[in-house]
Amino acid sequence: MSAVAASTAVLPHPRTEFAGGASRRRLRSVPAGPVPERAAGHPLSLGRDARARLGGAARVLLDVPGLDGASDAVRLAVLVLASRTPSETGVVEIRTPELGRWLGLSASYVASEVVPGLRRSGVVDVDTAEGDYGQDVGLKCKVLPLWDASGLIGHPLALAKKEFAVLQRLVEAVMAPGWTHRDGRVTPAGLIGTRTGRGAATDRLALLLLVLEARETGRVRQCGGTVDSKRGRAAATVARLLGCSASAGERVLERLEDRELVLRVRLKTGSGMRNRSRLMVPAVAAAHGRTVADGVQEDRAEGLEPEFSDPDGAAGPGETPEAATEAQVSGVSVTDVTEVAEPDVAATLHTDHPHLVTPVLAPALSGGFSGEGRGGSGDLPDRASVHEDGGPLRGEKPKDSPVDERVKQRDAGTGAGSRPKAAGWEKAQQQRRVGLPADLRLRVALGPVSWLWERLSGWQQDQVEAAAKAELAQLAGLGVAPEGAPRLLADRLTDRLQETGGEAMVDKPFPWLIRRGLPQRRACSHRKCDDGVLLDTGEDCENCGNVLHLRRAWRARIGADIDREQPGLADDERRRVLEERLREHTAVEAEDLAWRQEQARAERSRREAARAAAAEQAERERQAAAAADAVRQALACEDCGRGRAAGLCEACDHRHQTEALIGEAGLLAAAGSADLSDPASIAAAVAGARTAIGDSTAATWQEFLQITDAAALEADPQAAADAYAFTAFQSAQQAVGEYQDTALAMLSRTVEAEAEARRAYRAEQGRPWFRHNPSGADAVAAATKAADSARERVAEYLLAARLEQLRERAVARTERPASWTERLPGLAARPLDGDTSGAVIA
């Protein structure tokens, strides 16, 4: 096949579906020359939409308030954990040493600095499993902003499962530490995976952010504005990405340059003078099958020549660059040429289609002139230049001036029968999307302004798409059903277009969409009001009606006052006076509103001050109570003298409670069975209760000794005393309940209880609903239940009365001084010492 025939050969392009169902088949011209190679589906070859999506998510994560002031290691750890987050559970399980390998730091530093920093930030919820020495080894991490954003439509962090997969592959390609598999396979480290030690986390974070900012040609858009001329705009760009100073950004950039991960290209004008610089990431260009020289192709069109910071890193104009000694991307050198990506292996998430053809001829056939360069616009390769075979002869004009070069490039991009296009038009058309977004919700919402959408540039389309997603999310937050929000937004755009007069009257589509078409316009203070209509119900806003009614009422009242005060005024004069008074009234209302707002702020400040004072008082009382409790805890036991027993140790406290319970059991025994008029009967009942409780305690203690190690109790007498005191307390507590039940049972059989039971029985039988059959089963059952309840009430009453009588008698006996008859037996039993006995004998 001849060169002319090869240049005119055509290949069918896949069918392209358009809105409305129409389709057409394109023919693309294939120029002569070798077909370049391209690494299809490489993790670094992100499309524009995917790069913007992942870059926006990374920036939102790094801008979380909890990461203000955090170290670069903590910030990078958040991105690494986010990339490894499963979309189903949101929990990342990773070991501390493995996280340290991803950050280029030691496991001890990660455990002592990074993990505590993640906890302090509040951005990551960390659960740890301790190792042999108490260090954090196993980590279960949940990136809270990602978890909170799941399910929120339009949120930058609401990533889909495939987007998580793309982010993980990207992070692995940049900083994977490398692995050796059990079968002997070796997974190589990422671009900067071998960088460890001090500053490794900063360098890895900088490279990841630069990769997310880099275009297909590897060029990173640099920051604007005034920068330090000593540092350069590239260093300022890195500094702004990291949020550090320009000097720190320059040091990071130098370290990345030393590892040949980034490249600063210095451009010069046609006269040879140096001009602005370019910041390039060669690995991104190689992943897209491009060369670094392609990154400055648009600068050549402006008459600028590249001058690389590394002379061997790229070729100058008119010469073929040499291959790099070590490729940044496996299998693709920085200066390799592109190739058609296989359809079955191309990444499905990359929104930018690979370049089907990139004509690169051998140096013997090409003098490096622009006539043999890539022709056609970015998305219309079928309009190839008709002058490809009409270039200058060898040696006739070895080098063109910059002006001639620009003219030839413009002619090359102009097909037969097509008009010339302004510089940069091809690039804008390549980024612009003719059809609406693929998201069905956005297609419905933006359907009324599809013609305006086609007039937007690529960047403007991204901004409008983001604004539409934000409005849909806001509508969902206001109570609108998710399935009805797109149609509601479409109706809003339709109404706004009717107000304007149609799409033809919109001369500036982007400002109109952002400022007038998409935003909600509230006619009152109601948050669901949009042009006087409630968004959730579609009904007229009552608040707007109230405001309108009040305004009309004031207008009518002021008009009546004018007619009464100044009758006979002309219409124009009356209108003027009415407007003046309305303005005065509005000013008074505004002043009154400001006064009420000031009063509300003062009241709010007063309440906050009162709450603060109350909190301080509560804190003081708490501290005083804590101090008093600390003093009380330091007191020794009053009975046994044990230290720090809060005034009474546990054993002594149990003994006191046991004595009280034994006394209560004796009273219950006496109340149930003794004759209250006979002191001897009462004493016998009390003594019997005490003896029974003592026997029960002894039996329980023996059972305890049988199931307990006796040697341990002998070795610790204090523990044995505590155990015995607790056993006696439990026995007395159980005996109190038993004696109470016995006393109630005995008192329920008294004459008083039986008489009350009979009365209750007869009263229940005499109920109106039982009069017709008082001896029936239902009547007898209800009467029996009423009699039992009456008997129990009488028993409880009698028990309470008898206990009160016994307590009063005990108090009287305690307060009454004992007689000599009662005191002499006790005195006689006291022993006498030697002196006393001798004096008595004498």
PDB file of N, CA, C and O in Angstrom, residues 264-268 274-278 305-309:
ATOM      1  N   ARG A 264      10.872  19.738  36.330  1.00  0.00           N
ATOM      2  CA  ARG A 264      10.596  21.148  36.084  1.00  0.00           C
ATOM      3  C   ARG A 264      11.142  21.513  34.707  1.00  0.00           C
ATOM      4  O   ARG A 264      12.344  21.390  34.454  1.00  0.00           O
ATOM      5  N   VAL A 265      10.258  21.957  33.841  1.00  0.00           N
ATOM      6  CA  VAL A 265      10.625  22.311  32.464  1.00  0.00           C
ATOM      7  C   VAL A 265      10.658  23.826  32.370  1.00  0.00           C
ATOM      8  O   VAL A 265       9.666  24.500  32.651  1.00  0.00           O
ATOM      9  N   ARG A 266      11.791  24.339  31.987  1.00  0.00           N
ATOM     10  CA  ARG A 266      11.950  25.787  31.844  1.00  0.00           C
ATOM     11  C   ARG A 266      11.753  26.151  30.375  1.00  0.00           C
ATOM     12  O   ARG A 266      12.476  25.651  29.499  1.00  0.00           O
ATOM     13  N   LEU A 267      10.787  26.985  30.071  1.00  0.00           N
ATOM     14  CA  LEU A 267      10.502  27.377  28.698  1.00  0.00           C
ATOM     15  C   LEU A 267      11.273  28.639  28.333  1.00  0.00           C
ATOM     16  O   LEU A 267      11.618  29.452  29.192  1.00  0.00           O
ATOM     17  N   LYS A 268      11.523  28.792  27.057  1.00  0.00           N
ATOM     18  CA  LYS A 268      12.164  30.006  26.572  1.00  0.00           C
ATOM     19  C   LYS A 268      11.454  30.478  25.318  1.00  0.00           C
ATOM     20  O   LYS A 268      10.835  29.705  24.588  1.00  0.00           O
ATOM     21  N   ARG A 274      14.627  33.142  28.702  1.00  0.00           N
ATOM     22  CA  ARG A 274      13.842  32.246  29.541  1.00  0.00           C
ATOM     23  C   ARG A 274      12.491  32.871  29.882  1.00  0.00           C
ATOM     24  O   ARG A 274      12.390  34.052  30.120  1.00  0.00           O
ATOM     25  N   ASN A 275      11.505  31.996  29.896  1.00  0.00           N
ATOM     26  CA  ASN A 275      10.157  32.431  30.211  1.00  0.00           C
ATOM     27  C   ASN A 275       9.620  31.577  31.376  1.00  0.00           C
ATOM     28  O   ASN A 275      10.411  31.104  32.198  1.00  0.00           O
ATOM     29  N   ARG A 276       8.326  31.357  31.451  1.00  0.00           N
ATOM     30  CA  ARG A 276       7.735  30.633  32.566  1.00  0.00           C
ATOM     31  C   ARG A 276       8.146  29.162  32.555  1.00  0.00           C
ATOM     32  O   ARG A 276       8.577  28.631  31.525  1.00  0.00           O
ATOM     33  N   SER A 277       7.971  28.487  33.703  1.00  0.00           N
ATOM     34  CA  SER A 277       8.344  27.096  33.863  1.00  0.00           C
ATOM     35  C   SER A 277       7.104  26.220  33.886  1.00  0.00           C
ATOM     36  O   SER A 277       5.987  26.697  34.077  1.00  0.00           O
ATOM     37  N   ARG A 278       7.313  24.914  33.711  1.00  0.00           N
ATOM     38  CA  ARG A 278       6.254  23.921  33.766  1.00  0.00           C
ATOM     39  C   ARG A 278       6.641  22.836  34.758  1.00  0.00           C
ATOM     40  O   ARG A 278       7.817  22.496  34.894  1.00  0.00           O
ATOM     41  N   GLU A 305       9.895  27.593  23.568  1.00  0.00           N
ATOM     42  CA  GLU A 305      10.667  26.371  23.441  1.00  0.00           C
ATOM     43  C   GLU A 305      10.997  25.833  24.822  1.00  0.00           C
ATOM     44  O   GLU A 305      11.335  26.591  25.723  1.00  0.00           O
ATOM     45  N   PRO A 306      10.896  24.506  25.041  1.00  0.00           N
ATOM     46  CA  PRO A 306      11.180  23.951  26.361  1.00  0.00           C
ATOM     47  C   PRO A 306      12.674  23.848  26.614  1.00  0.00           C
ATOM     48  O   PRO A 306      13.460  23.554  25.723  1.00  0.00           O
ATOM     49  N   GLU A 307      13.036  24.108  27.829  1.00  0.00           N
ATOM     50  CA  GLU A 307      14.410  23.896  28.277  1.00  0.00           C
ATOM     51  C   GLU A 307      14.323  23.134  29.587  1.00  0.00           C
ATOM     52  O   GLU A 307      13.952  23.674  30.617  1.00  0.00           O
ATOM     53  N   PHE A 308      14.600  21.817  29.548  1.00  0.00           N
ATOM     54  CA  PHE A 308      14.339  20.949  30.676  1.00  0.00           C
ATOM     55  C   PHE A 308      15.394  21.144  31.746  1.00  0.00           C
ATOM     56  O   PHE A 308      16.558  21.412  31.475  1.00  0.00           O
ATOM     57  N   SER A 309      14.925  20.982  33.004  1.00  0.00           N
ATOM     58  CA  SER A 309      15.872  21.060  34.099  1.00  0.00           C
ATOM     59  C   SER A 309      16.871  19.928  34.035  1.00  0.00           C
ATOM     60  O   SER A 309      17.997  20.044  34.495  1.00  0.00           O
TER      61      SER A 309
END
